[in-house]
XYZ file of C-alpha atoms in Angstrom:
708
model
C 99.744 30.340 109.260
C 98.905 32.884 111.483
C 94.883 32.037 112.873
C 94.048 35.613 111.941
C 95.218 34.755 108.205
C 93.659 31.650 107.837
C 90.712 34.409 109.110
C 91.054 36.936 106.544
C 91.852 34.375 103.830
C 88.090 32.639 104.848
C 86.275 36.005 104.558
C 88.184 36.880 101.317
C 86.845 33.212 99.649
C 83.495 34.207 100.717
C 83.028 32.148 104.631
C 82.899 33.544 107.397
C 86.177 31.589 109.739
C 85.112 29.038 111.477
C 84.293 29.562 115.187
C 83.771 32.844 117.572
C 86.697 35.518 118.616
C 86.854 37.425 115.385
C 85.002 40.812 116.152
C 88.209 42.791 115.098
C 87.477 41.290 111.538
C 83.944 42.326 111.716
C 84.657 45.992 113.077
C 87.114 46.161 110.025
C 84.745 44.638 106.643
C 82.218 46.211 107.974
C 83.688 49.804 107.252
C 81.030 52.550 105.615
C 84.265 54.837 105.873
C 86.928 55.096 103.901
C 89.687 56.384 106.929
C 93.280 56.117 105.613
C 96.335 58.136 105.166
C 96.656 59.372 101.566
C 100.318 59.535 101.739
C 101.124 56.832 99.649
C 98.063 56.209 98.044
C 98.127 55.714 94.084
C 94.567 56.405 92.754
C 91.773 57.888 95.868
C 89.573 56.124 92.925
C 90.570 52.724 93.548
C 89.980 52.810 97.487
C 86.352 52.761 96.483
C 87.010 49.453 94.992
C 88.790 47.833 97.884
C 89.390 47.900 101.990
C 92.242 49.781 101.952
C 92.389 48.473 106.184
C 92.365 45.031 106.041
C 94.523 45.305 103.264
C 97.027 47.051 105.619
C 96.315 44.499 108.403
C 96.593 41.588 106.126
C 100.490 42.573 104.821
C 101.059 43.328 108.739
C 100.526 39.870 108.803
C 102.327 38.085 106.594
C 105.048 39.973 107.576
C 104.319 38.876 111.424
C 104.126 34.896 109.643
C 107.773 35.526 107.959
C 109.921 36.300 111.110
C 111.205 33.538 112.957
C 110.105 34.221 116.722
C 109.073 32.656 119.857
C 105.688 31.188 120.370
C 104.964 34.325 122.926
C 106.788 37.253 121.250
C 104.667 36.335 117.761
C 101.398 35.498 119.896
C 101.100 39.151 121.437
C 102.282 40.913 118.110
C 99.414 38.837 115.960
C 97.155 40.286 118.733
C 97.984 43.498 118.142
C 98.049 43.471 114.859
C 94.769 42.614 114.488
C 93.277 45.714 116.605
C 95.217 48.168 115.670
C 93.058 49.229 113.023
C 89.871 48.302 114.547
C 89.118 51.935 115.120
C 88.678 52.765 112.031
C 86.213 50.220 111.312
C 82.619 49.994 111.937
C 79.257 50.835 109.819
C 78.619 54.362 110.701
C 76.010 53.696 112.707
C 78.628 52.553 115.713
C 80.908 55.091 114.777
C 78.779 57.297 115.801
C 78.024 55.278 119.167
C 81.608 54.451 119.838
C 81.935 58.517 120.093
C 78.854 59.285 122.320
C 80.331 56.916 124.535
C 83.989 58.764 124.371
C 85.970 56.471 122.145
C 88.115 58.610 120.157
C 88.017 57.079 117.239
C 89.787 60.160 115.219
C 93.212 58.896 116.877
C 93.068 55.498 116.199
C 95.983 54.169 118.337
C 93.541 55.437 121.223
C 90.369 54.210 119.579
C 91.515 50.693 118.802
C 92.929 50.200 122.416
C 89.866 50.986 123.995
C 88.375 48.830 121.525
C 90.079 45.847 122.562
C 89.422 46.540 126.158
C 86.268 46.462 126.241
C 86.608 43.605 123.891
C 89.391 41.741 126.568
C 87.112 42.718 129.464
C 83.964 40.946 128.029
C 86.051 37.641 127.447
C 86.566 34.949 130.241
C 90.264 35.117 131.437
C 91.284 32.066 130.233
C 90.155 33.498 126.468
C 90.984 36.596 126.497
C 94.056 35.947 128.326
C 95.437 37.095 132.121
C 95.108 40.534 133.317
C 98.414 41.490 132.591
C 98.703 39.909 129.192
C 95.909 42.309 128.287
C 97.311 45.067 129.777
C 100.520 44.469 127.373
C 98.191 44.276 124.356
C 96.288 47.052 125.205
C 99.319 49.515 125.950
C 100.730 47.869 122.518
C 97.667 48.836 120.555
C 97.460 52.204 122.562
C 101.078 52.858 121.307
C 100.950 50.914 118.109
C 103.092 53.031 115.249
C 104.115 55.612 117.671
C 107.605 54.924 116.877
C 107.310 55.853 113.151
C 105.841 59.044 114.143
C 108.886 60.058 116.573
C 110.588 59.326 114.475
C 108.793 61.863 111.415
C 108.053 64.414 114.316
C 104.524 63.732 114.510
C 104.429 62.865 118.397
C 106.435 64.140 121.285
C 109.289 61.287 123.163
C 106.882 61.163 126.226
C 104.290 59.147 124.186
C 106.650 55.841 124.810
C 106.620 55.674 128.287
C 103.962 53.474 128.562
C 106.201 51.436 126.927
C 108.998 51.740 129.070
C 106.234 51.083 132.058
C 106.104 47.883 130.393
C 109.470 47.321 131.781
C 109.216 49.021 135.208
C 105.910 47.112 136.492
C 108.291 43.910 135.465
C 105.408 42.806 132.812
C 108.150 42.400 130.165
C 111.774 42.508 129.973
C 113.566 45.164 129.094
C 115.083 43.083 126.567
C 111.852 41.159 125.512
C 110.426 44.290 124.850
C 113.075 45.173 122.526
C 112.050 41.673 121.128
C 108.613 42.785 120.606
C 108.756 46.135 119.294
C 110.925 45.362 116.909
C 109.059 42.737 115.255
C 106.514 45.020 115.786
C 107.686 47.732 113.891
C 108.741 45.704 111.164
C 105.273 44.333 110.393
C 103.976 48.268 110.568
C 106.923 50.150 108.312
C 107.357 46.853 106.004
C 103.455 46.652 105.197
C 103.538 50.483 104.093
C 106.477 49.937 101.905
C 109.473 47.492 102.121
C 111.885 50.361 101.100
C 110.682 52.745 103.744
C 111.195 49.742 106.626
C 114.795 49.282 105.274
C 115.419 53.188 105.402
C 114.192 53.812 108.898
C 115.182 50.044 110.819
C 118.431 51.364 112.299
C 116.830 54.920 113.411
C 114.200 51.999 115.230
C 116.513 49.976 116.734
C 117.607 53.257 118.577
C 114.605 54.391 119.582
C 113.388 51.392 120.840
C 116.766 50.502 122.780
C 116.016 54.201 124.417
C 112.497 52.674 125.511
C 113.646 49.719 126.678
C 115.993 51.014 128.629
C 113.450 54.029 130.775
C 116.053 56.836 129.185
C 113.451 58.516 127.103
C 115.162 61.436 125.415
C 113.735 64.888 126.554
C 111.137 67.081 124.996
C 112.541 67.360 121.451
C 112.594 71.800 120.052
C 109.647 72.006 118.234
C 111.951 73.529 115.388
C 112.983 69.745 114.767
C 110.004 68.339 115.142
C 108.974 70.353 112.446
C 112.159 69.436 110.327
C 111.301 65.924 110.873
C 107.499 66.477 109.281
C 109.017 68.630 106.388
C 111.303 65.511 105.607
C 110.062 65.217 102.019
C 110.295 69.095 101.022
C 113.357 69.017 101.718
C 114.260 65.350 100.290
C 112.948 67.844 97.127
C 115.701 70.582 98.066
C 113.483 72.974 100.714
C 116.629 75.055 102.832
C 114.635 74.383 106.427
C 117.263 76.453 108.471
C 118.016 78.913 105.383
C 114.420 79.613 105.496
C 113.463 79.355 108.887
C 116.103 82.593 109.766
C 114.606 84.335 106.861
C 110.906 83.819 108.440
C 112.041 84.785 111.793
C 113.536 88.586 110.508
C 110.293 89.069 108.495
C 108.363 88.400 112.076
C 107.615 84.821 112.342
C 108.126 84.193 116.586
C 109.344 80.306 117.130
C 108.448 80.997 120.616
C 104.828 80.910 119.566
C 104.755 77.409 118.837
C 105.671 75.925 121.980
C 101.987 75.573 122.959
C 101.937 72.586 120.668
C 104.793 70.863 122.286
C 102.572 68.365 124.201
C 100.717 67.382 120.713
C 100.395 64.129 118.666
C 100.005 65.132 114.914
C 98.206 63.188 112.732
C 97.907 63.443 108.802
C 100.206 66.914 109.012
C 102.622 65.442 106.621
C 100.172 64.358 104.147
C 98.125 67.465 103.967
C 101.006 70.143 104.132
C 103.558 68.501 102.432
C 103.311 70.239 98.957
C 103.104 74.122 100.750
C 105.839 76.254 100.927
C 107.607 76.511 104.755
C 106.296 79.842 105.135
C 102.804 78.295 104.662
C 103.447 75.295 106.607
C 104.556 77.560 109.872
C 101.725 79.899 109.274
C 98.942 77.209 109.985
C 100.803 75.720 112.700
C 101.158 79.006 113.928
C 97.439 79.808 113.283
C 97.071 76.786 115.422
C 99.275 77.823 118.239
C 97.476 81.074 118.577
C 93.989 79.620 119.318
C 94.085 80.497 122.434
C 94.965 79.348 126.023
C 92.056 77.205 126.513
C 91.568 75.132 123.729
C 95.195 74.396 123.678
C 95.146 73.586 127.732
C 93.969 69.895 126.848
C 95.447 68.870 123.728
C 97.015 65.869 123.465
C 95.965 65.899 119.090
C 95.668 67.829 116.604
C 94.332 66.013 113.260
C 94.801 68.129 110.048
C 92.683 64.703 108.116
C 89.919 67.268 106.711
C 92.762 69.321 105.257
C 94.420 66.185 104.051
C 91.364 64.746 102.515
C 89.732 68.249 100.997
C 93.701 68.685 98.989
C 93.522 65.267 97.283
C 91.770 64.243 94.463
C 91.504 61.687 91.463
C 92.616 63.702 87.913
C 92.210 60.526 85.476
C 92.799 57.602 87.482
C 95.973 59.354 89.841
C 95.667 61.057 93.137
C 96.358 64.618 92.366
C 96.696 67.663 94.855
C 93.506 69.581 93.982
C 96.071 72.588 93.044
C 92.800 74.975 92.442
C 91.781 74.706 96.279
C 95.595 74.312 96.935
C 96.577 77.952 95.032
C 93.380 79.609 97.100
C 94.653 78.666 100.414
C 98.450 80.091 99.311
C 96.613 83.501 98.589
C 94.707 83.603 102.147
C 97.761 82.401 104.004
C 99.975 84.986 101.689
C 97.506 87.978 102.744
C 98.171 87.095 106.299
C 100.428 88.481 108.029
C 102.747 87.869 111.125
C 101.308 90.052 113.358
C 97.932 89.763 111.953
C 98.389 85.610 112.963
C 99.556 86.517 116.715
C 97.312 88.983 117.033
C 94.197 87.055 116.033
C 92.770 90.000 113.341
C 91.722 88.710 109.940
C 92.953 91.610 107.356
C 90.746 93.863 106.240
C 89.036 92.934 102.790
C 89.781 88.991 103.333
C 87.609 86.932 101.119
C 84.473 85.338 102.361
C 84.538 82.426 100.408
C 87.673 81.137 102.455
C 88.344 80.691 106.352
C 90.554 78.277 108.398
C 89.294 76.757 111.487
C 90.254 74.889 114.550
C 87.042 72.627 116.005
C 87.014 70.407 118.454
C 84.629 67.251 118.957
C 81.795 66.386 121.525
C 83.131 63.996 123.741
C 86.490 64.109 122.582
C 87.875 67.428 124.589
C 91.467 66.240 124.135
C 91.823 66.408 120.356
C 91.502 69.659 117.693
C 90.594 69.407 113.768
C 92.165 72.068 111.593
C 91.059 72.753 108.704
C 89.935 75.464 105.801
C 86.691 76.130 104.839
C 85.300 77.075 101.592
C 82.008 78.769 101.364
C 78.961 76.535 99.560
C 79.606 78.252 96.373
C 83.313 77.779 96.370
C 83.265 74.344 96.693
C 80.526 74.166 93.689
C 82.862 76.262 91.228
C 86.014 73.987 92.214
C 83.616 71.254 91.804
C 82.443 72.716 87.935
C 86.170 72.592 87.488
C 87.129 69.255 88.106
C 83.957 68.333 86.127
C 84.538 70.611 83.697
C 88.088 69.567 82.605
C 86.685 66.664 80.714
C 85.266 69.244 78.618
C 85.256 72.115 75.762
C 83.554 74.477 79.599
C 87.571 74.075 80.972
C 88.736 77.469 80.649
C 85.258 79.321 81.350
C 85.196 77.318 84.414
C 88.708 78.209 85.870
C 88.360 82.188 85.039
C 85.411 82.815 87.226
C 87.818 80.828 89.514
C 90.184 83.161 89.732
C 87.628 86.040 89.338
C 85.580 84.518 92.562
C 89.346 84.492 94.664
C 91.157 87.246 92.716
C 93.809 85.479 92.014
C 96.690 86.748 89.823
C 96.161 84.498 86.540
C 100.057 85.286 85.972
C 101.063 83.759 89.475
C 99.130 80.500 88.628
C 100.448 77.950 87.212
C 99.364 75.214 84.601
C 97.161 72.959 86.670
C 97.825 69.345 85.920
C 100.547 70.564 83.162
C 102.721 72.415 85.341
C 105.365 69.298 85.282
C 105.212 69.010 81.802
C 104.809 73.025 80.665
C 108.403 73.457 82.993
C 110.081 70.800 81.117
C 109.365 72.451 77.740
C 110.356 75.722 79.001
C 113.710 73.744 79.942
C 113.946 72.535 76.073
C 114.711 75.804 74.814
C 118.085 75.828 76.012
C 119.063 75.695 72.548
C 116.991 79.017 71.517
C 118.070 80.466 75.141
C 121.592 79.904 74.480
C 121.820 82.343 72.074
C 120.880 85.256 74.707
C 124.708 84.566 76.436
C 126.422 85.489 73.450
C 124.868 89.165 74.299
C 125.361 89.053 78.117
C 127.505 91.083 79.959
C 129.371 92.464 83.201
C 128.867 90.494 86.560
C 125.421 90.841 87.748
C 122.778 89.063 85.171
C 118.517 89.088 86.121
C 117.025 86.598 84.518
C 112.609 87.878 84.664
C 110.540 85.480 84.791
C 112.819 82.219 85.064
C 110.285 79.664 84.582
C 111.830 76.290 84.825
C 115.618 77.490 85.537
C 117.216 77.145 82.182
C 118.898 80.048 80.943
C 119.732 80.513 85.185
C 121.788 77.183 84.884
C 123.208 78.016 81.068
C 124.360 81.449 82.733
C 125.876 78.928 85.786
C 127.061 76.855 83.719
C 128.681 78.266 80.200
C 129.409 81.950 82.251
C 131.253 81.088 85.907
C 131.925 85.000 86.553
C 128.901 85.552 86.251
C 125.677 85.806 89.469
C 122.704 85.188 87.547
C 119.371 86.089 89.419
C 115.624 84.793 88.591
C 112.573 87.142 89.881
C 109.553 85.883 89.306
C 106.207 87.514 90.592
C 104.956 83.953 90.813
C 105.403 82.378 94.550
C 104.803 77.835 92.770
C 108.315 79.131 90.566
C 110.258 80.517 93.283
C 109.775 77.995 95.465
C 110.432 75.010 93.051
C 113.845 77.011 92.130
C 114.635 77.216 96.010
C 114.055 73.721 95.747
C 115.993 72.218 92.803
C 118.554 75.413 93.561
C 118.926 73.255 97.275
C 119.231 69.739 95.695
C 121.849 70.617 92.662
C 123.673 72.608 94.933
C 123.570 76.223 92.207
C 125.091 79.129 92.970
C 122.216 81.256 91.103
C 120.073 82.839 93.390
C 116.368 83.632 92.937
C 113.688 86.319 94.239
C 110.176 86.671 94.575
C 109.466 90.299 92.893
C 107.652 92.460 90.431
C 109.413 92.676 86.697
C 107.433 96.450 87.116
C 109.603 97.864 90.251
C 112.880 96.175 90.262
C 113.960 99.093 92.553
C 112.319 97.675 95.290
C 114.317 94.417 94.924
C 117.533 95.269 94.007
C 120.190 98.336 94.023
C 119.508 100.814 90.926
C 122.893 100.986 89.476
C 123.963 97.650 89.906
C 122.959 95.431 87.599
C 124.820 95.008 84.135
C 122.061 92.268 82.511
C 118.021 91.904 82.951
C 116.615 89.438 80.766
C 112.952 89.061 79.388
C 112.975 86.125 77.618
C 110.076 85.235 76.396
C 107.573 87.231 79.290
C 107.029 90.632 77.844
C 104.055 89.050 76.354
C 102.987 87.362 79.398
C 102.988 91.104 81.307
C 101.259 92.634 78.422
C 98.550 90.311 78.396
C 98.656 89.601 82.175
C 99.234 92.798 84.144
C 96.472 95.391 84.374
C 97.696 99.230 84.333
C 95.401 101.768 84.869
C 92.622 98.976 84.626
C 93.647 97.536 81.937
C 95.489 94.585 80.485
C 97.403 94.385 77.260
C 98.437 97.662 77.707
C 102.145 99.056 75.778
C 101.783 100.617 79.332
C 103.081 97.818 81.049
C 105.837 96.918 78.075
C 107.021 99.854 79.001
C 106.733 100.127 82.878
C 109.077 96.859 82.680
C 111.248 98.326 80.474
C 111.868 101.385 82.468
C 112.296 99.374 85.764
C 114.900 97.543 84.149
C 116.412 100.638 82.707
C 116.451 102.097 85.572
C 118.601 99.268 87.874
C 121.043 99.166 84.873
C 124.484 99.980 85.000
C 125.919 102.938 82.239
C 126.365 100.505 79.354
C 124.151 97.396 80.486
C 122.155 95.651 78.974
C 118.645 94.711 78.067
C 118.267 91.320 76.081
C 114.201 90.800 75.118
C 113.296 87.334 72.775
C 109.990 87.941 72.485
C 106.581 87.678 69.982
C 106.846 89.228 67.088
C 104.121 90.965 64.808
C 104.720 90.964 60.731
C 104.658 93.910 58.232
C 102.835 95.451 56.551
C 100.365 94.659 59.434
C 97.352 95.118 56.140
C 98.796 91.382 54.327
C 96.551 88.410 54.393
C 96.797 85.188 54.930
C 94.499 82.561 53.289
C 94.616 79.267 55.923
C 93.030 76.013 54.669
C 92.455 73.594 57.749
C 93.524 70.164 57.209
C 92.059 68.745 60.268
C 87.954 68.523 60.351
C 88.031 70.430 63.939
C 89.997 73.435 62.479
C 87.559 75.477 61.758
C 85.956 75.323 65.534
C 88.958 75.625 67.076
C 89.121 78.851 65.017
C 84.709 80.498 65.973
C 86.168 79.120 69.566
C 89.068 81.507 69.336
C 87.924 84.311 68.152
C 85.308 84.159 70.541
C 87.221 83.856 74.015
C 90.665 85.774 72.899
C 90.632 89.506 74.734
C 93.417 91.024 73.943
C 92.138 91.930 70.055
C 89.232 91.450 67.765
C 90.270 88.450 65.743
C 88.392 89.087 62.079
C 88.182 86.717 59.870
C 86.398 85.677 56.295
C 85.429 81.746 55.765
C 85.884 81.275 52.292
C 84.702 77.439 52.626
C 84.329 74.896 54.998
C 87.484 74.509 55.944
C 89.039 77.245 54.596
C 89.353 81.365 55.805
C 91.189 84.453 54.898
C 92.529 86.590 57.391
C 95.215 89.657 58.486
C 98.074 87.952 58.676
C 99.102 88.490 61.996
C 95.160 87.155 63.103
C 95.840 84.478 61.861
C 99.673 84.330 63.668
C 98.520 84.782 66.775
C 95.747 82.491 66.511
C 97.809 79.440 65.191
C 100.547 79.626 68.208
C 96.687 78.069 70.771
C 96.246 75.867 68.035
C 99.553 74.742 67.942
C 99.815 73.996 72.166
C 96.738 72.038 72.084
C 93.941 71.324 74.407
C 95.721 70.761 77.950
C 96.815 74.353 77.355
C 94.351 76.225 75.626
C 92.820 77.779 78.828
C 96.403 79.732 79.576
C 97.400 80.369 76.244
C 93.382 81.688 75.210
C 94.339 84.554 77.305
C 98.042 85.494 76.005
C 99.064 88.157 73.304
C 102.083 86.705 71.674
C 102.859 89.689 69.308
C 101.787 93.221 70.317
C 104.593 95.252 68.271
C 105.752 95.209 64.376
C 109.608 95.955 64.604
C 109.918 99.087 63.284
C 107.055 99.950 66.255
C 109.593 98.284 68.526
C 112.272 100.172 67.451
C 109.738 103.599 67.915
C 108.530 102.298 71.290
C 111.522 101.846 72.740
C 112.950 105.213 71.871
C 110.098 107.032 72.936
C 109.667 104.977 76.169
C 113.461 105.097 77.315
C 114.892 108.174 75.998
C 118.282 108.938 73.921
C 120.578 107.050 76.361
C 118.519 103.884 74.800
C 120.915 102.302 72.052
C 119.674 99.564 70.111
C 122.199 97.612 69.192
C 120.536 94.488 67.803
C 116.662 94.347 66.584
C 116.066 90.647 64.278
C 113.601 88.523 64.176
C 112.829 84.540 62.543
C 110.444 81.888 63.459
C 110.831 79.820 65.655
C 112.048 76.446 65.366
C 109.187 74.143 65.374
C 106.326 75.607 64.779
C 106.201 74.435 60.604
C 106.904 70.899 62.120
C 104.430 71.658 64.723
C 101.680 73.097 61.836
C 102.847 71.015 58.896
C 99.603 67.882 58.957
C 97.086 70.732 60.540
C 96.954 73.424 58.200
C 98.457 75.007 54.765
C 99.339 78.910 54.937
C 99.071 81.070 51.570
C 99.084 84.325 50.258
C 96.098 86.375 48.664
C 96.158 83.957 45.329
C 96.374 80.784 46.987
C 99.904 79.979 46.676
C 101.486 78.357 49.624
C 103.189 80.527 51.287
C 106.150 79.698 54.832
C 104.506 81.495 58.230
C 106.391 84.248 59.409
C 108.286 85.576 61.552
C 107.217 85.072 64.929
C 110.050 85.789 67.444
C 112.101 89.126 67.520
C 115.437 89.452 69.460
C 116.473 92.731 70.447
C 119.902 94.377 72.866
C 119.295 97.763 74.576
C 122.409 99.248 75.780
C 122.398 101.808 78.253
C 124.593 104.572 76.840
C 127.243 106.040 79.741
C 128.373 108.338 77.148
C 129.941 105.984 74.764
C 129.211 105.483 71.190
C 126.984 102.939 70.320
C 126.522 101.628 66.923
C 123.112 100.952 65.475
C 123.049 97.263 64.178
C 121.454 96.138 60.811
C 118.338 93.383 61.310
């Protein structure tokens, strides 16, 4: 067993290893601050209960111990591995002292190499080895991990020149360097993930051969380096080339990123991988535009602060802090390319968020990028995170929406977004009936959600070109990535349903579909300063009618209210907290006044439509409450809908189908939670929840009004 492994085992058993020569272990175990790449960490909570740096060093040494290597190669590799993470260790006082002495502890390979050099110079030659040996080890520590980082695009090829110099100066033979680097990178990468090592093994071998030959490739273009940094996003379906070209058309200047060519990037993928390519390139452009004085000495660019602030623990698992992420996304969306290149912030920008590029004293070659939230915003975000565990959550999130002027219809459902999109995709059977009424070759799906309807149209109607339009950037980003992954032929556009003619040519669309989306526009989108506004529904229908070709159709599947409206229902709660749910809902719901008369501890008398509006939210449960309480599902009765369509769209709008029904699933979801009764206390079925309407744009032909 390696001597260093025996030392670690002794420490773990509560004994300090006998003898001297273990300052590397001392530095690591004294770490008072966790410094780790969060990319592969599952839980931040667990970091407080372990020493992730020591764990990683031990894993790398165990890999080394298992390799069949010569004594000389193994000795060099062992000394390199035990020192290569030391700059992440030390007490806070030690770390401050190191910084003051100019040791770059934020670039851990450089800092660790300097700590080793100081240690080796203080040792006797026979203890530390010859000057040549010390120089080899110092170089190996200084370039620790850079081969993997070059593969990821985080460093330029020139950073590995010191390794080639070991051969040129006769300190190592070319073959010897290859064996040593292969062993080291095996240990370094396999300690992160054995699967990752198998994935990149051949690339590592090729790169090592180039380094040993001294024929390092010329500088990799920034576009290619950035592509490698987007590997995770590309694997998820990002169409890097197409999106890059599209951004160039919008004003992105690739040449503006060239000042970043010499830089080594730290923690960039962990910090920015969940942002879109546009947002990623805007961040890089903000850095590149920070000024020639700052960039003239730039060797290292760190996103560690972004990485640390964008992750947190949610129910024991590491999660992206979507509160911060959505706010940052909005901040970046308001920065146009011209503003980025001119350095002028847009007027009216939110005072609670800005970006900073900072240096640190004694480190002239290193810059640190971060997003800075105001103290009030930080406290509010912390409040939202804490309120996740309580009934205060919805109020906390509403405060956050208001502080940053976030569009609530464009905001995802935080931690249950994946579940939500999955549930939307599970509605395929309900949505399939829509296909019977699709006409023509070009179809717009407004608010496509998870893309289930786009999939159905593509699979069952190969002659049709389906296009999804959504206002939410995160929905569009997810759909574009899935389109790329699954090689789908449908298209998606980010756009406003109230102004469709800004995105598609009027008269060119054959079918417009509003599947469970009009009630969201009604609830979330203000018109003339007012939400829950029938005028918003009118604007959406008019927008769709304007782009329809003659003979084209609008298909609506959405909520409906019962007739007659004055009907009442008795609701008996079968759960102890049911009455508290109703009281809470009536207080929080802003769509209209929810009326009820309490008849007993668990029973109320309510207007039928108020009862159903409440039960829609009650069905979804606590986690969805914050979103469902903001939405009014039913906003017209059938006769009101008919009159509204005719008044809004005029004589050319022919209603061919208008029917309504109870959506399957509500009865089963509520049967053990409530009993619905009439005025006399007799159990009755739930009323209809959903309408299905088909409107045809008359092009001069006669149309038939279908019955319900």
